[in-house]
Short mmCIF file of C-alpha atoms in Angstrom, two decimals:
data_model
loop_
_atom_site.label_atom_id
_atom_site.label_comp_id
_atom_site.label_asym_id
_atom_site.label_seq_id
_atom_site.Cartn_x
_atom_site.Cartn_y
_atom_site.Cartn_z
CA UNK A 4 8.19 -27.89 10.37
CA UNK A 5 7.63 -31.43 10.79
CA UNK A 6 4.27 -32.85 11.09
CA UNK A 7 3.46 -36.09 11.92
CA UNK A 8 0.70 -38.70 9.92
CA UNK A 9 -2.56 -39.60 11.73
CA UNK A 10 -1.65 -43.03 12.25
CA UNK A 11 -2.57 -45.51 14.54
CA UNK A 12 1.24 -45.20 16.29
CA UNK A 13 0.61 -41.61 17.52
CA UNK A 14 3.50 -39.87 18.70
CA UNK A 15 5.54 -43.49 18.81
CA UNK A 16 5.87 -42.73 15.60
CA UNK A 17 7.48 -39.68 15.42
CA UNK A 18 9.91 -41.03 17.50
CA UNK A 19 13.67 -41.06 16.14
CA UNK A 20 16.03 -40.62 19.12
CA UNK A 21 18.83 -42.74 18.42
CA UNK A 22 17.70 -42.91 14.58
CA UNK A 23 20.02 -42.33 10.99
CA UNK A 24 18.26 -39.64 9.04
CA UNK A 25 18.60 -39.92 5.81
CA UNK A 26 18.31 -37.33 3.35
CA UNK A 27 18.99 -36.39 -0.34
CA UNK A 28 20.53 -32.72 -1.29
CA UNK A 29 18.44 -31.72 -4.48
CA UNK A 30 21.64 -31.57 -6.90
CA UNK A 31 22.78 -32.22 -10.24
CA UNK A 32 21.24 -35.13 -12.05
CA UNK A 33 18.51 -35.71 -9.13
CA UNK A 34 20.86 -38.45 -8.02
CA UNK A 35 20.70 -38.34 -4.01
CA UNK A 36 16.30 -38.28 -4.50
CA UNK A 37 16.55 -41.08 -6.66
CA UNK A 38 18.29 -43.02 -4.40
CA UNK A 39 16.32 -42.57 -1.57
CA UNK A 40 13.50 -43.15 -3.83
CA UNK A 41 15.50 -47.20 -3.64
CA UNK A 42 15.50 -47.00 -0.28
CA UNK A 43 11.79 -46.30 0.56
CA UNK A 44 10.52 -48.73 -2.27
CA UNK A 45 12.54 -51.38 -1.40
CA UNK A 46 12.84 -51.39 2.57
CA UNK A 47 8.82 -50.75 1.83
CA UNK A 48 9.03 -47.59 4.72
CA UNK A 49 6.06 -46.35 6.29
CA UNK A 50 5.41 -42.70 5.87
CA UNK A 51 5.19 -40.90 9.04
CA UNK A 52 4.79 -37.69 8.30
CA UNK A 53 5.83 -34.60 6.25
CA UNK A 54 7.54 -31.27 6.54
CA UNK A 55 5.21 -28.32 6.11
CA UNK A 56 7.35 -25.71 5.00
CA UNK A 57 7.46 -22.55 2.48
CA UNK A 58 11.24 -23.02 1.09
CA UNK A 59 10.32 -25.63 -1.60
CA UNK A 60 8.24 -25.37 -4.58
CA UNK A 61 4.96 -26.89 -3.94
CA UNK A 62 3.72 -29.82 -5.62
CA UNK A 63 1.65 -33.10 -5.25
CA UNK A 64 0.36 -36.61 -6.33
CA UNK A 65 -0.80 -39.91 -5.92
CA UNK A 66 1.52 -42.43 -3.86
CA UNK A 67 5.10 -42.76 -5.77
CA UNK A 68 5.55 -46.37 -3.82
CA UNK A 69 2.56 -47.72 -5.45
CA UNK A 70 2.66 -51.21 -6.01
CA UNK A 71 -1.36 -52.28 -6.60
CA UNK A 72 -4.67 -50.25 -6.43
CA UNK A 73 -5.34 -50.25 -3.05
CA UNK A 74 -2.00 -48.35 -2.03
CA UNK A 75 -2.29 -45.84 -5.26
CA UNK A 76 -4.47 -43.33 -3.66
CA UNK A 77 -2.63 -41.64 -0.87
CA UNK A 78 -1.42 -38.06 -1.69
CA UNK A 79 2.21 -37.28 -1.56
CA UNK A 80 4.25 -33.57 -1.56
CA UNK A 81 7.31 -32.62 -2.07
CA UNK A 82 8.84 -33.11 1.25
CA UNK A 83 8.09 -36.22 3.20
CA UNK A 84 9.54 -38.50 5.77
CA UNK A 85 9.24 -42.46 6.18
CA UNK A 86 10.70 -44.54 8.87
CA UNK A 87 11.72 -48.10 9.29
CA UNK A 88 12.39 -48.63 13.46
CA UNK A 89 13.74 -52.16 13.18
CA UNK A 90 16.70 -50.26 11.55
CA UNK A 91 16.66 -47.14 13.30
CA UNK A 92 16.14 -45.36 9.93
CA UNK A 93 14.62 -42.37 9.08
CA UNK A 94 14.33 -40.82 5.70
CA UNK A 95 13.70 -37.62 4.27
CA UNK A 96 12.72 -37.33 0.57
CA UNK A 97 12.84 -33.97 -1.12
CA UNK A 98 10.37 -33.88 -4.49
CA UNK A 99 10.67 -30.25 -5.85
CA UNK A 100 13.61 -27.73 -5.60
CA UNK A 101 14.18 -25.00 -3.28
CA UNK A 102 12.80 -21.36 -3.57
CA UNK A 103 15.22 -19.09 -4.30
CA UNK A 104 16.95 -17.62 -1.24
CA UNK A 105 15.45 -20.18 1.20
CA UNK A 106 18.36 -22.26 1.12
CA UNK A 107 19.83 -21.23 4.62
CA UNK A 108 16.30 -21.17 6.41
CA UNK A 109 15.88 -24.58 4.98
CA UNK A 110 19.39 -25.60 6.40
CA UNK A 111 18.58 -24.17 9.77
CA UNK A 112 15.31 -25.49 10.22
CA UNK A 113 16.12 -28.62 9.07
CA UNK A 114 19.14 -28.58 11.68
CA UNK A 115 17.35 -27.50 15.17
CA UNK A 116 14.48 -30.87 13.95
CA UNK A 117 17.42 -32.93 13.87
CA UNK A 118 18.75 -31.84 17.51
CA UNK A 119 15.04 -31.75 18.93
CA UNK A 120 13.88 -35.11 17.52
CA UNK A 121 17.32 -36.55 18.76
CA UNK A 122 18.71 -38.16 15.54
CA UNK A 123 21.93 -39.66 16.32
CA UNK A 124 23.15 -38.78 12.68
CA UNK A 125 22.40 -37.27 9.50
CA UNK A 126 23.66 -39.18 5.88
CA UNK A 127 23.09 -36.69 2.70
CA UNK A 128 23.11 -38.22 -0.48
CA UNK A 129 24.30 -35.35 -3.12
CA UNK A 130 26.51 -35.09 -6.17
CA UNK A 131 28.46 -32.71 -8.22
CA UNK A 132 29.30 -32.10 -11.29
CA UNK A 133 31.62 -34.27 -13.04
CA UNK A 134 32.57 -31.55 -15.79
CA UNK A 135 34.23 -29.77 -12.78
CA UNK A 136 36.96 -32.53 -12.13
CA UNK A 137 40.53 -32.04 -12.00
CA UNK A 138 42.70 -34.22 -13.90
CA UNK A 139 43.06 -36.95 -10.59
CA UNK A 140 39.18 -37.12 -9.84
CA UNK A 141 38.95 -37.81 -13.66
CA UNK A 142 40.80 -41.17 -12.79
CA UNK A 143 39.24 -44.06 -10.23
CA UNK A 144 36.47 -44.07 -8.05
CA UNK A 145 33.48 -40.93 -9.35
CA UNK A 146 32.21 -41.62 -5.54
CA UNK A 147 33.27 -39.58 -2.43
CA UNK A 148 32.78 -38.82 1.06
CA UNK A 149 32.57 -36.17 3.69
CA UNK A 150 31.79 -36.41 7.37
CA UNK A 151 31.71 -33.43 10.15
CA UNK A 152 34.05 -33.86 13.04
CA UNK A 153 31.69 -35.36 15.95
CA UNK A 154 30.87 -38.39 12.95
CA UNK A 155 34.61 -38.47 12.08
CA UNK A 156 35.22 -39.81 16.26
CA UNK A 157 32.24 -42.21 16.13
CA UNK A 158 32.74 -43.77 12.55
CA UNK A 159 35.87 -42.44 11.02
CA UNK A 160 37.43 -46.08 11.80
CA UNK A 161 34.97 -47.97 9.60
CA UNK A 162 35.29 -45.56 6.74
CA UNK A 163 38.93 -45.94 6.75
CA UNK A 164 38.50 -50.16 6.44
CA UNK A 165 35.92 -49.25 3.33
CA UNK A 166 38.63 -47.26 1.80
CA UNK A 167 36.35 -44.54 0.17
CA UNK A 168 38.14 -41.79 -1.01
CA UNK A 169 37.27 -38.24 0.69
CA UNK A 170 36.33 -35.14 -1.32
CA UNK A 171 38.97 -33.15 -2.00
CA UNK A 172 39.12 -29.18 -1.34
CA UNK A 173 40.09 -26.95 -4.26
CA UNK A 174 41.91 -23.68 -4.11
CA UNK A 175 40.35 -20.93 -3.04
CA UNK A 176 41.93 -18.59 -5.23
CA UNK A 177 42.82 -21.03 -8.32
CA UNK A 178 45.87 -19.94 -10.20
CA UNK A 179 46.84 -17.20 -8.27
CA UNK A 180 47.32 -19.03 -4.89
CA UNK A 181 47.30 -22.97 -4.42
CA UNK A 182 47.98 -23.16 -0.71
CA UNK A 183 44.10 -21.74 1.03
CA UNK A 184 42.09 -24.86 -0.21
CA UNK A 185 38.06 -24.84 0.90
CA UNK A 186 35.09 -26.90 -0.05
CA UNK A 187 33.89 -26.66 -3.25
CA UNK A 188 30.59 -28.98 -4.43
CA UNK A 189 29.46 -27.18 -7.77
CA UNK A 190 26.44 -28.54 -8.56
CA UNK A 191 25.92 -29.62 -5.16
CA UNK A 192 22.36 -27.86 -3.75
CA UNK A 193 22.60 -27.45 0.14
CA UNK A 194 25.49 -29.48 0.24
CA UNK A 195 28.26 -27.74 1.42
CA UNK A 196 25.71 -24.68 3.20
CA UNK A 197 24.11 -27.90 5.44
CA UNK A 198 27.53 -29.46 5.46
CA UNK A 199 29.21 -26.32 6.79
CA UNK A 200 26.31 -25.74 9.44
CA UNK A 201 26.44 -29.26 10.63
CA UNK A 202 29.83 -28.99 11.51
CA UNK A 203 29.46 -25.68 13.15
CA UNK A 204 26.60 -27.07 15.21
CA UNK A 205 28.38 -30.18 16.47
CA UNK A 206 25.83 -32.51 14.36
CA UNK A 207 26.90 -35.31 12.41
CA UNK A 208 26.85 -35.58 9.43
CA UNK A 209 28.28 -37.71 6.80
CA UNK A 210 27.78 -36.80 2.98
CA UNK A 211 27.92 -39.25 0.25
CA UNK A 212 28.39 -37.73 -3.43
CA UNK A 213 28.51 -39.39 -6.93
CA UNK A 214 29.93 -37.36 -10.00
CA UNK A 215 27.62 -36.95 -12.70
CA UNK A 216 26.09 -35.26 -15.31
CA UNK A 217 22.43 -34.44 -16.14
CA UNK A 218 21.12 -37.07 -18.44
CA UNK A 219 19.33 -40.64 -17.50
CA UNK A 220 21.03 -40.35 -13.79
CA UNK A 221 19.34 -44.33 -12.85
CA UNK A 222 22.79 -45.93 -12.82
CA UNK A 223 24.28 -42.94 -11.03
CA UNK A 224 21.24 -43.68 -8.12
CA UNK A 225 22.12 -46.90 -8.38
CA UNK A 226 25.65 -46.82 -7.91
CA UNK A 227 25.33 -44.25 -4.71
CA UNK A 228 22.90 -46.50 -3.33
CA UNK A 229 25.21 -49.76 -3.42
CA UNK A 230 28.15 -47.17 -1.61
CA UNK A 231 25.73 -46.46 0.76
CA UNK A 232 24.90 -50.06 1.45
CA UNK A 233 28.56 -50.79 2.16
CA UNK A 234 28.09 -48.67 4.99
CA UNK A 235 24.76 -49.18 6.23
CA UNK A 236 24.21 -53.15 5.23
CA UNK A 237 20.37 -51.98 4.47
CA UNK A 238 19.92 -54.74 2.23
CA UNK A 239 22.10 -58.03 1.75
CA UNK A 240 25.32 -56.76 -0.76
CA UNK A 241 25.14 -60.10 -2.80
CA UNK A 242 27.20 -59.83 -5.87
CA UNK A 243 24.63 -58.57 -8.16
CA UNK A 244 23.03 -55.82 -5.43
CA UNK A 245 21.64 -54.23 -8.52
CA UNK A 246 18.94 -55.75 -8.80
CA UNK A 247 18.07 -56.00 -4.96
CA UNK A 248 16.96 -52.49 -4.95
CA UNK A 249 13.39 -52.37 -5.95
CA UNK A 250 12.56 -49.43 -8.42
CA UNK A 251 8.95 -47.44 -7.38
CA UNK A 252 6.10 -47.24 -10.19
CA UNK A 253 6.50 -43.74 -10.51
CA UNK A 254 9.86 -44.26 -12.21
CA UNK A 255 7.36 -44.94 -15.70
CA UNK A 256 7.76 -42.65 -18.05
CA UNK A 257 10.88 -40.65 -16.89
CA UNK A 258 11.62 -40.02 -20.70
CA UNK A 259 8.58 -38.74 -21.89
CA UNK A 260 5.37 -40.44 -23.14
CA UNK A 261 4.90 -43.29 -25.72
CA UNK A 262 5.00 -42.28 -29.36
CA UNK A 263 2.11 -41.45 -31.87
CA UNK A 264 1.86 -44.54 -34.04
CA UNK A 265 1.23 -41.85 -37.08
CA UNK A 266 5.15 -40.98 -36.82
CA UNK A 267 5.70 -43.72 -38.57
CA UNK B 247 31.22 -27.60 -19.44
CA UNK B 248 33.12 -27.12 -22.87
CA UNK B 249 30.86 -27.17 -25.50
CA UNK B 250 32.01 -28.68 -29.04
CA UNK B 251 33.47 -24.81 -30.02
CA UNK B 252 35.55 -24.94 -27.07
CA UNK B 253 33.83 -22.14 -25.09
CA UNK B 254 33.38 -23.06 -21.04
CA UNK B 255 29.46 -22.93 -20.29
CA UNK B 256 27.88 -23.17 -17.12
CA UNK B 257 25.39 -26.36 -17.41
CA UNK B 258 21.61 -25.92 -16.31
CA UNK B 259 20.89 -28.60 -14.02
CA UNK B 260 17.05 -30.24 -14.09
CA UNK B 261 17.60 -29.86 -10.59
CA UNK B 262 17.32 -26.50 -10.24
CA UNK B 263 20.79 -25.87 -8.64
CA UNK B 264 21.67 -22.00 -8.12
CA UNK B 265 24.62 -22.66 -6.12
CA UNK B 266 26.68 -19.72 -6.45
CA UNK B 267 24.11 -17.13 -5.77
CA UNK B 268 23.09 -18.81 -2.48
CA UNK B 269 26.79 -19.20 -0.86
CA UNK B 270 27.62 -15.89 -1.49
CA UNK B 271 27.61 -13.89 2.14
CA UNK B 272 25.06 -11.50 1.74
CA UNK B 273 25.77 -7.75 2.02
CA UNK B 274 24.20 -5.19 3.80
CA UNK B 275 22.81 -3.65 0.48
CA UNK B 276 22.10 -6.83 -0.56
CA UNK B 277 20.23 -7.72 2.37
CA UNK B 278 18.40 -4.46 1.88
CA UNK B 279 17.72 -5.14 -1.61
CA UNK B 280 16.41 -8.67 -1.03
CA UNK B 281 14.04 -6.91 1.61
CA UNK B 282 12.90 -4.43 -0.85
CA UNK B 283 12.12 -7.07 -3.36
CA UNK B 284 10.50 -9.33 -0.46
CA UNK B 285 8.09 -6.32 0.37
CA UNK B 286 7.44 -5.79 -3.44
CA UNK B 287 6.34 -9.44 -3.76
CA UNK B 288 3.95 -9.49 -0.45
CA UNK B 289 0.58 -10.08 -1.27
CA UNK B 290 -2.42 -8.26 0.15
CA UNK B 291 -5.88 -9.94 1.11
CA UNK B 292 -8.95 -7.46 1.70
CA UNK B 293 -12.03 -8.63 2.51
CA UNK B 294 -14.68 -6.77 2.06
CA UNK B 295 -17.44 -7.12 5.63
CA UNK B 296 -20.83 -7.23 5.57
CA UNK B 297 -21.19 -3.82 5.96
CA UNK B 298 -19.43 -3.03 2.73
CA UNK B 299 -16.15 -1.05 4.12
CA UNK B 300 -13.02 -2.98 3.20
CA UNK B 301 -10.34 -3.93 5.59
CA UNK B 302 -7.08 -5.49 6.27
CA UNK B 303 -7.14 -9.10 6.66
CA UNK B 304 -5.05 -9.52 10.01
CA UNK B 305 -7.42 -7.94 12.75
CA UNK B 306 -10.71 -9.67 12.16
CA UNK B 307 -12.87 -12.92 13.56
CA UNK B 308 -12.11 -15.84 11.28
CA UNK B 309 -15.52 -16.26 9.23
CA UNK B 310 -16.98 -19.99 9.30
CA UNK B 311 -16.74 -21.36 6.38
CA UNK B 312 -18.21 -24.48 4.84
CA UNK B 313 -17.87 -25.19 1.27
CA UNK B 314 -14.44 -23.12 -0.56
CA UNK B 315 -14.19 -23.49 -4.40
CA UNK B 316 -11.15 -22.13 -5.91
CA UNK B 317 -10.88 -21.94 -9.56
CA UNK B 318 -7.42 -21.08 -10.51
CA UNK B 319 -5.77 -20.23 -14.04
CA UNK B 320 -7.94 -18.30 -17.04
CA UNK B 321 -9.85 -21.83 -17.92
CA UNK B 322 -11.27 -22.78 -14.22
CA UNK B 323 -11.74 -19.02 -13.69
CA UNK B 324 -13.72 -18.59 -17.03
CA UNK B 325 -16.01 -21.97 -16.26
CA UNK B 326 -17.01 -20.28 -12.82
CA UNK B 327 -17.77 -17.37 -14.50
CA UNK B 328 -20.05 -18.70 -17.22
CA UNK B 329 -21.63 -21.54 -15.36
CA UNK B 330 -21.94 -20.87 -11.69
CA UNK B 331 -21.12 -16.85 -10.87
CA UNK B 332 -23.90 -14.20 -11.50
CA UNK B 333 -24.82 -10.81 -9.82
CA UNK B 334 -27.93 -12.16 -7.99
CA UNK B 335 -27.14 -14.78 -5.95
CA UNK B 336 -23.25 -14.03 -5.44
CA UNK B 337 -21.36 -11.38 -3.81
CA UNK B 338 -17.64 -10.16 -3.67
CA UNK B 339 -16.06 -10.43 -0.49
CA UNK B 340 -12.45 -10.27 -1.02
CA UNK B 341 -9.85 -9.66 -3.57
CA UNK B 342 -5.85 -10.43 -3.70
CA UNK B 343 -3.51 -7.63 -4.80
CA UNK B 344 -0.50 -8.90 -5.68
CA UNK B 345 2.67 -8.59 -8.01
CA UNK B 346 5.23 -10.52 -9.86
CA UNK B 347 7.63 -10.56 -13.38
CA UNK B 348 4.21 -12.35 -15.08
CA UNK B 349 1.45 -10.15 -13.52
CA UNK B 350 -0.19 -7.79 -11.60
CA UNK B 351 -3.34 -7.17 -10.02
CA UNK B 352 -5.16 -4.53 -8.40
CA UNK B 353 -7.67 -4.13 -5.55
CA UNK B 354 -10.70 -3.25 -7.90
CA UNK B 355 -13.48 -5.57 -8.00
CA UNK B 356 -14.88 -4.61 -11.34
CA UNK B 357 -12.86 -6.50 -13.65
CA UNK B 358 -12.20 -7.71 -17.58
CA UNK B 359 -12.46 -11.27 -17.91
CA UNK B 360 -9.12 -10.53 -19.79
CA UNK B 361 -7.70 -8.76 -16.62
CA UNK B 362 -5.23 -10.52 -13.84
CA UNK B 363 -7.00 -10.69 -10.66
CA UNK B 364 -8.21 -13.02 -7.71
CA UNK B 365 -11.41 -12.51 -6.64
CA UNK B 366 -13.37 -13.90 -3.55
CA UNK B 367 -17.38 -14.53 -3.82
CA UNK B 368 -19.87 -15.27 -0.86
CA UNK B 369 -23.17 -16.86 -1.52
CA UNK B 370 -25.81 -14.82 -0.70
CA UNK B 371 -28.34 -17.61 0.10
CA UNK B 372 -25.10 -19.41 2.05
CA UNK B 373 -22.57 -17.26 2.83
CA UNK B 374 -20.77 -20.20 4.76
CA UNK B 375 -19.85 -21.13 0.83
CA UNK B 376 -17.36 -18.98 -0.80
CA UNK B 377 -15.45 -19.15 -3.98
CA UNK B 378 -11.93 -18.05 -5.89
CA UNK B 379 -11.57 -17.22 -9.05
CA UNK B 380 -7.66 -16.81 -9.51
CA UNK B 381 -7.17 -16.20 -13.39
CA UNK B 382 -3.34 -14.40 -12.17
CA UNK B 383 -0.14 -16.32 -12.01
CA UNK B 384 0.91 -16.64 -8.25
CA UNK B 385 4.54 -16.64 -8.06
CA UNK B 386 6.63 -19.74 -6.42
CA UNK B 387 7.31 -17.53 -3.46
CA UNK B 388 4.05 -16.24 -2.72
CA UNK B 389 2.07 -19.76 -3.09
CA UNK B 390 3.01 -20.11 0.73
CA UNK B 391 1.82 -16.52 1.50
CA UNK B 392 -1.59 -17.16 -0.69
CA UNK B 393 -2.38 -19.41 1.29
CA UNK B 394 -1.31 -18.78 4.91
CA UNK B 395 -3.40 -15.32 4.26
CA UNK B 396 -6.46 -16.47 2.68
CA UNK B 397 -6.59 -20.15 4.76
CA UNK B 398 -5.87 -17.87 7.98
CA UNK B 399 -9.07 -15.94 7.66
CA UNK B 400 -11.26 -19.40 7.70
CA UNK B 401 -12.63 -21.58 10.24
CA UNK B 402 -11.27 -24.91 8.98
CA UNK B 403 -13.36 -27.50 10.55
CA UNK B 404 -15.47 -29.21 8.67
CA UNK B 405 -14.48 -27.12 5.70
CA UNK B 406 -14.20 -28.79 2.22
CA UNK B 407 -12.09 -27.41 -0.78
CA UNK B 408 -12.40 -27.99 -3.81
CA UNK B 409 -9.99 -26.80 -6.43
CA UNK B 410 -10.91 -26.30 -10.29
CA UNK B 411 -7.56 -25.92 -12.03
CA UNK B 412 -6.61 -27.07 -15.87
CA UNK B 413 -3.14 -28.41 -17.25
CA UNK B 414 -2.16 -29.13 -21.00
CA UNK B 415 -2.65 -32.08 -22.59
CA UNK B 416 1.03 -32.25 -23.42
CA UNK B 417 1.96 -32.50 -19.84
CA UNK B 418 -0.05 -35.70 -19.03
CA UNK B 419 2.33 -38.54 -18.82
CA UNK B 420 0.82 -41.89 -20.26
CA UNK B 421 2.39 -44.89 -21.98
CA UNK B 422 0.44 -44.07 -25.20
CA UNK B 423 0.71 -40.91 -27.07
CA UNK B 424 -1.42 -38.11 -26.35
CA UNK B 425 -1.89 -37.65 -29.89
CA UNK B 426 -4.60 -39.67 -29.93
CA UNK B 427 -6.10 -39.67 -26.55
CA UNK B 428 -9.70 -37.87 -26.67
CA UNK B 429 -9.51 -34.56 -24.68
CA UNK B 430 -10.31 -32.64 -23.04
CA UNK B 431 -10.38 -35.35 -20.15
CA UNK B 432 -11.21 -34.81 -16.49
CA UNK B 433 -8.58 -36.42 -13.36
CA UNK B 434 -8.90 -35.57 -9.85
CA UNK B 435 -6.99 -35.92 -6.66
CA UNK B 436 -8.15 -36.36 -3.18
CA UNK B 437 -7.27 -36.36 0.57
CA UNK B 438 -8.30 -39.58 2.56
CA UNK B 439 -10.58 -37.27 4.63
CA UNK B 440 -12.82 -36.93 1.34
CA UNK B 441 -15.24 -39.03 1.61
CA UNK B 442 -17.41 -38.45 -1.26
CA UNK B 443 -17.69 -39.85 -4.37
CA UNK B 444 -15.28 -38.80 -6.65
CA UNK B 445 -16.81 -37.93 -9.95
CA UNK B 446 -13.93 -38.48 -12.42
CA UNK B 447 -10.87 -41.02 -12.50
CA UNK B 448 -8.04 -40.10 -9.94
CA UNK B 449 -4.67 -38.88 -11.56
CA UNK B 450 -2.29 -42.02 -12.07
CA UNK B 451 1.31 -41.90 -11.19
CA UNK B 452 4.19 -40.46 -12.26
CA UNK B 453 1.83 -37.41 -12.69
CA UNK B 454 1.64 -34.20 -10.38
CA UNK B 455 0.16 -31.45 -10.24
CA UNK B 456 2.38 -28.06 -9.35
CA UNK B 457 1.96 -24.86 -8.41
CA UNK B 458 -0.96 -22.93 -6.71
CA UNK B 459 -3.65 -25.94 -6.99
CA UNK B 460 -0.89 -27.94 -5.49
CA UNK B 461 -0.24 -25.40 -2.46
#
């Protein structure tokens, strides 16, 4: 699945025991990619390799970090990971959706890398819908948390001082029986699948999810990318981290083209 | 979602979220129909050997293989054909049979400009250079397979592919308007082991390129 970039490093590189990996689920509004999108631009990661795998749709480009000519020409796919050593990070971007049906395999895969390239922990970045509230998530914080048991012992401490609210189960039989509650993350991707399998398989895993809808989903990135930080410190939280996080080149043009002067 | 009559919708999501379908445990019947429909969608290489008689592709020697064009979609497939392809100095070698909701094709070599197929040609003065003409739509599922099949036949050292493929107009992102920009216009992409020149501009972000080309 993973294979690592001809670089200079050799299999150093590849090397993440002890490392984060983080990751975005492919959800509603895009908003876990575009925040890792922040994180590789502005923590300027080096990209070590890529996942070669059928259960995303295939596509490709020139370099999404580009910042001048000389660095525009590499090619990029749609899955890819970058690493930054000094803080033990590594970071999966996903570019395309998945195939239909290849969600588990994905999930799987995915998991037995994690265990064999000895990642301490995995963060997912996801959200849900926000149309699927109940009346109490409509009020306060839209951001929430998960984390699998084995993360819960290492880190549930720190969470608890952050006071981030944890995402709430909904009844598995609404209106007929309120008591059997389970994990629900419409909108979600692998979410709850990887979620669910992590925790089954002892890793951990912590996800972090924004409510949203589908529209121009920046300040949703933004905003999951600022929780994030109060976890992870990746970049100095000054009181305007806004505009710490640097936004890649390939962000032009999210909304379409310019417009024919003739329109008017 | 309510919408403004009041009926609950289920929203589309740009992200291409099927949730429901993919939690659901499978059932035996399902898992048999999902195989069905996995078999259905397999796709079948046959190359045709020197000696004429067509084969499967799994038993044989991979053939060396220098130069691979592969024109894919009814444009790049159509410039092959009037520019570059004739009877005399080409032969077939291969052809895809393959099927999906947009198309199918068939194992016959003799076919309409107008048909659906995938055709492989061998040079006869080189036959270390080989070509594709793919004028059929290959499904999201099967790019993988495409590929794994018809790159698993090759000798891939020192092998360079080139890959002829068109896109609208429309598509191209750009900060003007593509009203007015001059087309049609040429943009290429490249790997770093490429060395040559390059003889168009390279495609400027945020633009990709999807699909088979990008398999």
């Amino acid at each position: 699945m993973f294979v690592p970039c001809d670089r200079g490093g050799g299999s150093a590189s590849s090397d993440f025991k002890g490392f984060t990996l983080l990751m975005p689920a492919v959800s509603v509004g895009n908003v876990g990619q575009l925040a890792i999108d922040l994180v590789i631009s502005t923590l300027d990661m080096t990209k070590v390799g890529y996942f070669y795998t059928d259960c995303l749709v295939p596509m490709v480009g020139n370099n999404p970090y580009a910042t001048g000519e000389e660095n525009s020409v590499e090619l990029s796919i749609n899955a890819e990971v970058y690493s930054l050593p000094s803080k033990k990070l590594v970071v999966l971007q996903i570019r395309s959706p998945f195939i239909k049906n290849k969600y588990r395999t994905f999930c799987q895969t995915l998991l037995s890398w994690v265990k064999s390239s000895k990642c301490a922990r995995v963060i997912l970045l996801s959200s849900s819908h926000a149309y699927q509230r109940d009346d109490e998530q409509l009020l306060g914080t839209p951001l929430r948390y998960l984390l699998t048991p084995d993360l819960e012992k290492a880190v549930g401490g720190l969470i608890q001082e952050l006071n981030w609210k944890e995402m709430e189960k909904v009844a598995a039989y609404p209106g007929i029986n309120d008591t059997e509650k389970v994990l629900h993350v419409p909108g979600g991707g692998i979410t709850k699948m990887l979620f669910t399998e992590s925790c089954s398989k002892g890793v951990q895993m912590a996800v972090l999810l924004k409510f949203c809808s589908e529209g121009d989903n920046i300040p949703d990135a933004f905003a999951l990318i600022n929780y994030l930080n109060e976890w992870l410190q990746l970049i100095k939280s000054e009181v305007n981290t806004s505009s710490q996080w640097k936004i890649p080149s390939s962000w032009r043009l999210l909304f379409g083209n310019g417009l024919p002067p003739a329109l008017f | 979602m309510a919408t403004f009559f009041g009926e609950v919708v289920v929203a589309p999501s740009r992200a291409g979220v099927d949730e429901e379908e993919e939690a659901r445990e499978e059932t035996p019947e399902d898992r048999e129909i999902r195989r069905e429909l996995e078999k259905k969608r397999e796709i079948d290489v046959l190359w045709t050997l020197k000696s004429g008689a067509s084969t499967e592709s799994s038993a044989d020697e991979p053939f060396v293989c220098s130069k691979f064009i592969v024109a894919i979609g009814h444009n790049a497939a159509a410039f092959l054909s009037s520019f570059i392809l004739d009877s005399v100095c080409w032969e077939v070698v291969g052809v895809v049979k393959l099927w999906n909701e947009w198309c199918r094709t068939s194992n016959t070599t003799n076919v309409l400009p107008t048909d659906s197929f995938c055709l492989f040609y061998r040079l006869i003065s080189d036959p270390t250079v080989l070509l594709c003409q793919c004028s059929c739509y290959v499904a999201e599922d099967q790019q993988f397979q495409w590929l794994e099949k018809v790159f698993g036949r090759m000798r891939r050292e020192d092998l360079q592919v080139t890959i002829l493929s068109t896109c609208p107009v429309a598509d191209y992102k750009t900060q003007e308007s593509t009203l007015t920009l001059p087309s049609p216009f040429l943009k290429a992409l490249r790997t770093k082991e490429f060395r040559e020149q390059v003889c168009c501009p390279l495609l400027e972000q945020p633009n990709i390129v999807r699909d088979l080309p990008a398999a």
